[in-house]
Short mmCIF file of C-alpha atoms in Angstrom, two decimals:
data_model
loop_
_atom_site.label_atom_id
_atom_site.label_comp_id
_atom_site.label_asym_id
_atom_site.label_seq_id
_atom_site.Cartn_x
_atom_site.Cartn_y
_atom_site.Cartn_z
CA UNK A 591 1.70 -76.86 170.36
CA UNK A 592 2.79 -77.11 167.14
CA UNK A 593 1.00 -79.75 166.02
CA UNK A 594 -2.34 -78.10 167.50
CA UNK A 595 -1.24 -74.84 165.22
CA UNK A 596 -1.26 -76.39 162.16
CA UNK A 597 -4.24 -78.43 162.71
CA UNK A 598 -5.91 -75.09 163.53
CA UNK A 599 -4.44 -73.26 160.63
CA UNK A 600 -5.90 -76.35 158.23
CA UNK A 601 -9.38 -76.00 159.75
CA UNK A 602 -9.42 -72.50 158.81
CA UNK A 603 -7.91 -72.91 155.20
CA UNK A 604 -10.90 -75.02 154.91
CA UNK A 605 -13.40 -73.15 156.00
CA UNK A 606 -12.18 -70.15 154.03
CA UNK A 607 -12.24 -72.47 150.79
CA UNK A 608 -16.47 -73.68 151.44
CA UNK A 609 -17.34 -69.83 152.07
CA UNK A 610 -15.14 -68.69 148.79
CA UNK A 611 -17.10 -71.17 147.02
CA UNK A 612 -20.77 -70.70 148.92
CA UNK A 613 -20.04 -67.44 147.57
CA UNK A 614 -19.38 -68.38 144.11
CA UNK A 615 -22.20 -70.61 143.67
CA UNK A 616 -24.57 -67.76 145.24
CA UNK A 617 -22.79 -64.84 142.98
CA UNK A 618 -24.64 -63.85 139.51
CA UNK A 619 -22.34 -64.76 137.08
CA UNK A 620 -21.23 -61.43 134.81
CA UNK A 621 -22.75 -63.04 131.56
CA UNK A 622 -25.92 -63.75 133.36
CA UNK A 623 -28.72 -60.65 133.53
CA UNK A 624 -30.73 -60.80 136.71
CA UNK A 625 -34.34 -60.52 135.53
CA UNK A 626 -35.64 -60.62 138.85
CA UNK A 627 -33.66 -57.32 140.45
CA UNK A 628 -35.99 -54.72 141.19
CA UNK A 629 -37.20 -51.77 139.31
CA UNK A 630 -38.57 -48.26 140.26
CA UNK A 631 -42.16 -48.29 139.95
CA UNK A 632 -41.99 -44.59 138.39
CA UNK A 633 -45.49 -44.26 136.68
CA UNK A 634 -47.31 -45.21 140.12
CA UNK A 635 -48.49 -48.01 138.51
CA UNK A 636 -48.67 -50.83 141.59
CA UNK A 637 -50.65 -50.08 144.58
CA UNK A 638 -49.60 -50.58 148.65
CA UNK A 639 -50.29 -54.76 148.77
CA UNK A 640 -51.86 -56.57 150.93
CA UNK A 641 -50.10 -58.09 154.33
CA UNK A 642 -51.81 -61.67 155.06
CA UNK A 643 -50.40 -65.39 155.73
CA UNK A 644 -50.54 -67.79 152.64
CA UNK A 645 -52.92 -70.54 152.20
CA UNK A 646 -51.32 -73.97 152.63
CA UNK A 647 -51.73 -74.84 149.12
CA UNK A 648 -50.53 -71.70 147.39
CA UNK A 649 -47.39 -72.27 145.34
CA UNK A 650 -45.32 -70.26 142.69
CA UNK A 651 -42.97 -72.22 139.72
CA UNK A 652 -40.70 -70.46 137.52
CA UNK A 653 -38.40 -71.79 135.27
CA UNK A 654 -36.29 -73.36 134.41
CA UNK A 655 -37.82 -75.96 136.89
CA UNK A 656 -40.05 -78.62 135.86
CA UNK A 657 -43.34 -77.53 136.82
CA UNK A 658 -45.27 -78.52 139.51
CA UNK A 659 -49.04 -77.49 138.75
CA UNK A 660 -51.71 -77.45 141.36
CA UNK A 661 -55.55 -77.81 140.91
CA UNK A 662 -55.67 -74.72 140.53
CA UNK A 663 -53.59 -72.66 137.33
CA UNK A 664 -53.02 -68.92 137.09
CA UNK A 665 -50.55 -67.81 134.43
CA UNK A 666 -48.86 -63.95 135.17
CA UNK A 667 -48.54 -63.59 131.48
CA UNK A 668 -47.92 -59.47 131.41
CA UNK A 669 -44.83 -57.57 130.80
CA UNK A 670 -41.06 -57.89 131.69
CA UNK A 671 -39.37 -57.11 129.10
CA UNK A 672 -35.79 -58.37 129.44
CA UNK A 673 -35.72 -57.48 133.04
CA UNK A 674 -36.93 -53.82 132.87
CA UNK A 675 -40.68 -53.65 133.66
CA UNK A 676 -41.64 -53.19 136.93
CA UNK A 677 -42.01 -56.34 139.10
CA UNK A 678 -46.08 -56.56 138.87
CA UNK A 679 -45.73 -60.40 139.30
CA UNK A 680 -44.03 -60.27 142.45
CA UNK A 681 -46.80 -57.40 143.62
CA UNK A 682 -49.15 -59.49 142.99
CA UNK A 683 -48.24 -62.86 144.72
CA UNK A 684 -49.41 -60.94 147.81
CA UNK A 685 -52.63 -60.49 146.13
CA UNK A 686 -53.77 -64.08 145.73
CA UNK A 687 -51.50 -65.74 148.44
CA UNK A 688 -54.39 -66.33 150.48
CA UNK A 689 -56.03 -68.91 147.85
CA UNK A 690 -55.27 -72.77 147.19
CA UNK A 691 -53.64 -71.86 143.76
CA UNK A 692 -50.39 -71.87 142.05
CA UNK A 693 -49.06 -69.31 140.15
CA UNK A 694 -46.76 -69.92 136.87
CA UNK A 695 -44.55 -66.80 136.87
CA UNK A 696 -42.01 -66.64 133.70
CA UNK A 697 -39.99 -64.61 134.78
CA UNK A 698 -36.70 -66.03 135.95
CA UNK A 699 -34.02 -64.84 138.04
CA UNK A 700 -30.91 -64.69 135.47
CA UNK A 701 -31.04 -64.76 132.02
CA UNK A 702 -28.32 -64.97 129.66
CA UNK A 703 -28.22 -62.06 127.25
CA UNK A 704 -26.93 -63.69 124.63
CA UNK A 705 -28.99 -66.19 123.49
CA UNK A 706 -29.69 -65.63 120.55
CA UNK A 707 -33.49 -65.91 120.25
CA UNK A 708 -34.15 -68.38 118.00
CA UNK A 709 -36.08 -71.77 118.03
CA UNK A 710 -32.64 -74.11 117.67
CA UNK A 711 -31.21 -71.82 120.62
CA UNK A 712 -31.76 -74.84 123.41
CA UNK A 713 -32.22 -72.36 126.76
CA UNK A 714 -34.57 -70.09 124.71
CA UNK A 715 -36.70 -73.03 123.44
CA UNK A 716 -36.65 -74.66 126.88
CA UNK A 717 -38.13 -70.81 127.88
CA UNK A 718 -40.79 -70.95 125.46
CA UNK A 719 -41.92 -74.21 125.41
CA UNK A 720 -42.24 -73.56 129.06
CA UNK A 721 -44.48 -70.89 129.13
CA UNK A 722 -46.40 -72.34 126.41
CA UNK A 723 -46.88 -75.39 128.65
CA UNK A 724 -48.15 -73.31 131.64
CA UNK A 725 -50.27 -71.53 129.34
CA UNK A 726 -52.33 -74.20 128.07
CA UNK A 727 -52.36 -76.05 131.15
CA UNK A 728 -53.39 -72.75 133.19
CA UNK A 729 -57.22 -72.48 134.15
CA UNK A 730 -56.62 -68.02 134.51
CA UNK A 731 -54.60 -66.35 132.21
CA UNK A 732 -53.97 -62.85 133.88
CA UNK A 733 -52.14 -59.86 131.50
CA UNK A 734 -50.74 -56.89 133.14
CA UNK A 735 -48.91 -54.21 130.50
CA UNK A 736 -46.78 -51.76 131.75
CA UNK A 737 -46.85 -48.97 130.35
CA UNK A 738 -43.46 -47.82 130.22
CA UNK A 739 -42.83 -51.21 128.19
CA UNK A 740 -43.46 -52.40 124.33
CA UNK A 741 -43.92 -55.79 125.44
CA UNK A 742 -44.68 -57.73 122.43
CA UNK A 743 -44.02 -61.05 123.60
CA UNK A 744 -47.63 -60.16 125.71
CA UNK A 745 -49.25 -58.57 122.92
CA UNK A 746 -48.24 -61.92 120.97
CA UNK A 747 -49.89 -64.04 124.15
CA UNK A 748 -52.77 -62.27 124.42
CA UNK A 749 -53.48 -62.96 120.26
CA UNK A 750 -53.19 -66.78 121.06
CA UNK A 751 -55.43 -66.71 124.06
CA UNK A 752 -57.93 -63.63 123.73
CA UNK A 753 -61.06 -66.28 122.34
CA UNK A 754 -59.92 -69.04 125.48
CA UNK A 755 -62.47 -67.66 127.85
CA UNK A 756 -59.86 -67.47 130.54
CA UNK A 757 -58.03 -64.12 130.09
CA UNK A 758 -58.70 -61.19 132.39
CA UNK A 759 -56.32 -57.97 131.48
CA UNK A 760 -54.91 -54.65 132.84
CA UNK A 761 -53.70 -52.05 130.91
CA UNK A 762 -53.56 -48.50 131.14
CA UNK A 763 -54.54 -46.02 128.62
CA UNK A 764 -50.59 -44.38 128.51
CA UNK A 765 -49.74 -47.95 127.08
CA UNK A 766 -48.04 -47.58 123.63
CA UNK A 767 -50.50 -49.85 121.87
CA UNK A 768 -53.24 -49.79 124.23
CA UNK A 769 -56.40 -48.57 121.72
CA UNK A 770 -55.37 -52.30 119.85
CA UNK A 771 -55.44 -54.38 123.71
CA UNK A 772 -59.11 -52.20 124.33
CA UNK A 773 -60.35 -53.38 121.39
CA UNK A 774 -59.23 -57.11 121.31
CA UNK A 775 -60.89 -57.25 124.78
CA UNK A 776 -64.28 -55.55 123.79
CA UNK A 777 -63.96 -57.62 120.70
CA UNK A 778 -63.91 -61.23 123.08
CA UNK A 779 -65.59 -60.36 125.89
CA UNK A 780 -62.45 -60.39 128.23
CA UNK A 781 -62.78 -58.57 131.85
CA UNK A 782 -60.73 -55.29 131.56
CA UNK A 783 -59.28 -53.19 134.03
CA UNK A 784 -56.58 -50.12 133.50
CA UNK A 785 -55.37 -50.13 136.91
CA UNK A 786 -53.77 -52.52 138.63
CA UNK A 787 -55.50 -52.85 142.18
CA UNK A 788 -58.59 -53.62 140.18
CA UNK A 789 -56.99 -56.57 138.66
CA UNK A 790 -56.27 -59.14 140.94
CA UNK A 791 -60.54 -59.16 142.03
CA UNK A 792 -60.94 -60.31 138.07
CA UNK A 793 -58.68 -62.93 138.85
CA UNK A 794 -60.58 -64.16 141.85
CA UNK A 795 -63.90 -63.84 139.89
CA UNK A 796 -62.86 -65.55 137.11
CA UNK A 797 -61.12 -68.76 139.57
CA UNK A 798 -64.80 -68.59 141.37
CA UNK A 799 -66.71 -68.56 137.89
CA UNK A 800 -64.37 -71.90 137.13
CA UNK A 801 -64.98 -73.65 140.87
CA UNK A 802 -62.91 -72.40 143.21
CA UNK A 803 -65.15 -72.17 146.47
CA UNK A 804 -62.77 -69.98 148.24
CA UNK A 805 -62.34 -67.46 145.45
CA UNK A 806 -66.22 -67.88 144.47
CA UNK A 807 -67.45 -66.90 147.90
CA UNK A 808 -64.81 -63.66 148.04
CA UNK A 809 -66.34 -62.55 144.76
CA UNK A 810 -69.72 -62.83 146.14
CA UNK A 811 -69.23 -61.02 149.41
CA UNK A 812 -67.49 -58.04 147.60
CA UNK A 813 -70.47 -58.11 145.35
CA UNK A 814 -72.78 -58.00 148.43
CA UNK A 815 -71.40 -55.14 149.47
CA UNK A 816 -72.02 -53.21 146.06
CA UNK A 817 -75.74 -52.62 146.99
CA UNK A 818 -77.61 -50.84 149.94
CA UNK A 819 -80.03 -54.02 150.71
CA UNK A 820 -76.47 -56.21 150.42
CA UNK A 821 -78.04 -58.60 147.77
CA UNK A 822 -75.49 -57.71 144.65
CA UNK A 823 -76.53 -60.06 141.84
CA UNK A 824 -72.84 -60.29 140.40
CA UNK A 825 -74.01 -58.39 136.86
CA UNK A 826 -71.83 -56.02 136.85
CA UNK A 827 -69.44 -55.36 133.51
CA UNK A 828 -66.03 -54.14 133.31
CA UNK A 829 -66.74 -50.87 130.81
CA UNK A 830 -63.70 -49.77 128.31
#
């Protein structure tokens, strides 16, 4: 009996040990900031979303994984702003789940505060470099501001990619700096929305525009739908 007591009393010592350290390993660390935690949406900003299965081919990457990219690019290069703008990205996997696409979201789940921010910091340049990387290599570039936010890191993005021909943007007229965003757009042609549940269909339009069947054929039967007869002709301008 004794011997079966101490056997039992090792089996538990052990299994007390793997679920102090499953906890550990699952645990934010205290120097870590979780940028993915969410936040209160208190400007109204993101819409009820969509309930639907995901296409078979629909992926998200983040880093600091290697990426994976699909045929199929979309980059969610809008605000977040250390953690404190509303999560927009996550909103709007559910909007474009249904398509053969991948989505490069940067926003990762923990980030140190402390880094320092600049280029010979290694986890900052490895953050850069990677969304830099998904950027180019992205065929949609889609810009949501929130406009409780500064966001200059976006502001900075949209510069670099406003004459690519593969922008599409959101952002509402309370946004700090949004006269300068209007303008930029008018000034390169780039679709422009200022609410969000009008932004993922410029997504899809702009994926059909570049090939995508699937997202081409949505865009054409919400177009068709536009006009009494049914026949829209897909003219139709996003007005500032």
């Amino acid at each position: 009996m004794k011997v079966v007591r101490n056997i039992r009393q090792s089996i538990n010592k052990r299994i007390s040990s793997a679920k102090a350290m499953a906890s550990e390993s699952t645990a934010i660390p205290s120097n870590l900031k979780d940028i993915d935690a969410d936040v209160p949406d208190l400007q109204n900003q993101l819409p009820p979303a969509p309930e639907r299965p995901s296409h078979p081919n629909f992926n998200v990457i983040l880093p600091p994984d290697d990426p994976v990219y699909g045929k199929w690019n979309v980059f969610l290069a809008g605000s977040i702003e250390m953690g404190n703008a509303i999560q927009w990205q996550k909103h709007m996997y559910k909007y474009l789940n249904h398509l053969p696409i991948t989505l490069c979201n940067p926003r990762r789940g923990r980030w140190d505060p402390n880094v320092t921010g600049a280029a010979k910091d290694a986890a900052f340049n490895h953050q850069v470099t990677w969304e830099l990387n998904a950027l180019t290599k992205s065929d949609v570039v889609c810009f949501f501001f929130d406009t409780t936010t500064k966001s200059p890191v976006t502001m900075l993005e949209l510069g670099l990619w406003a004459h690519s021909g593969k922008v599409v943007v959101c952002c509402g007229d309370t946004f700090w700096k949004a006269g300068n965003i209007h303008i930029v757009c008018e000034r390169y042609n780039i679709p422009f929305v200022e609410k969000f549940e009008d932004l993922p269909a410029l997504v899809v339009k702009m994926l059909g525009e570049k090939g995508l069947e699937e997202a081409a054929k949505e865009t054409a039967d919400k177009e068709s739908k536009k006009t009494p007869e049914g026949k829209g002709d897909g003219s139709e301008k996003t007005k500032l």
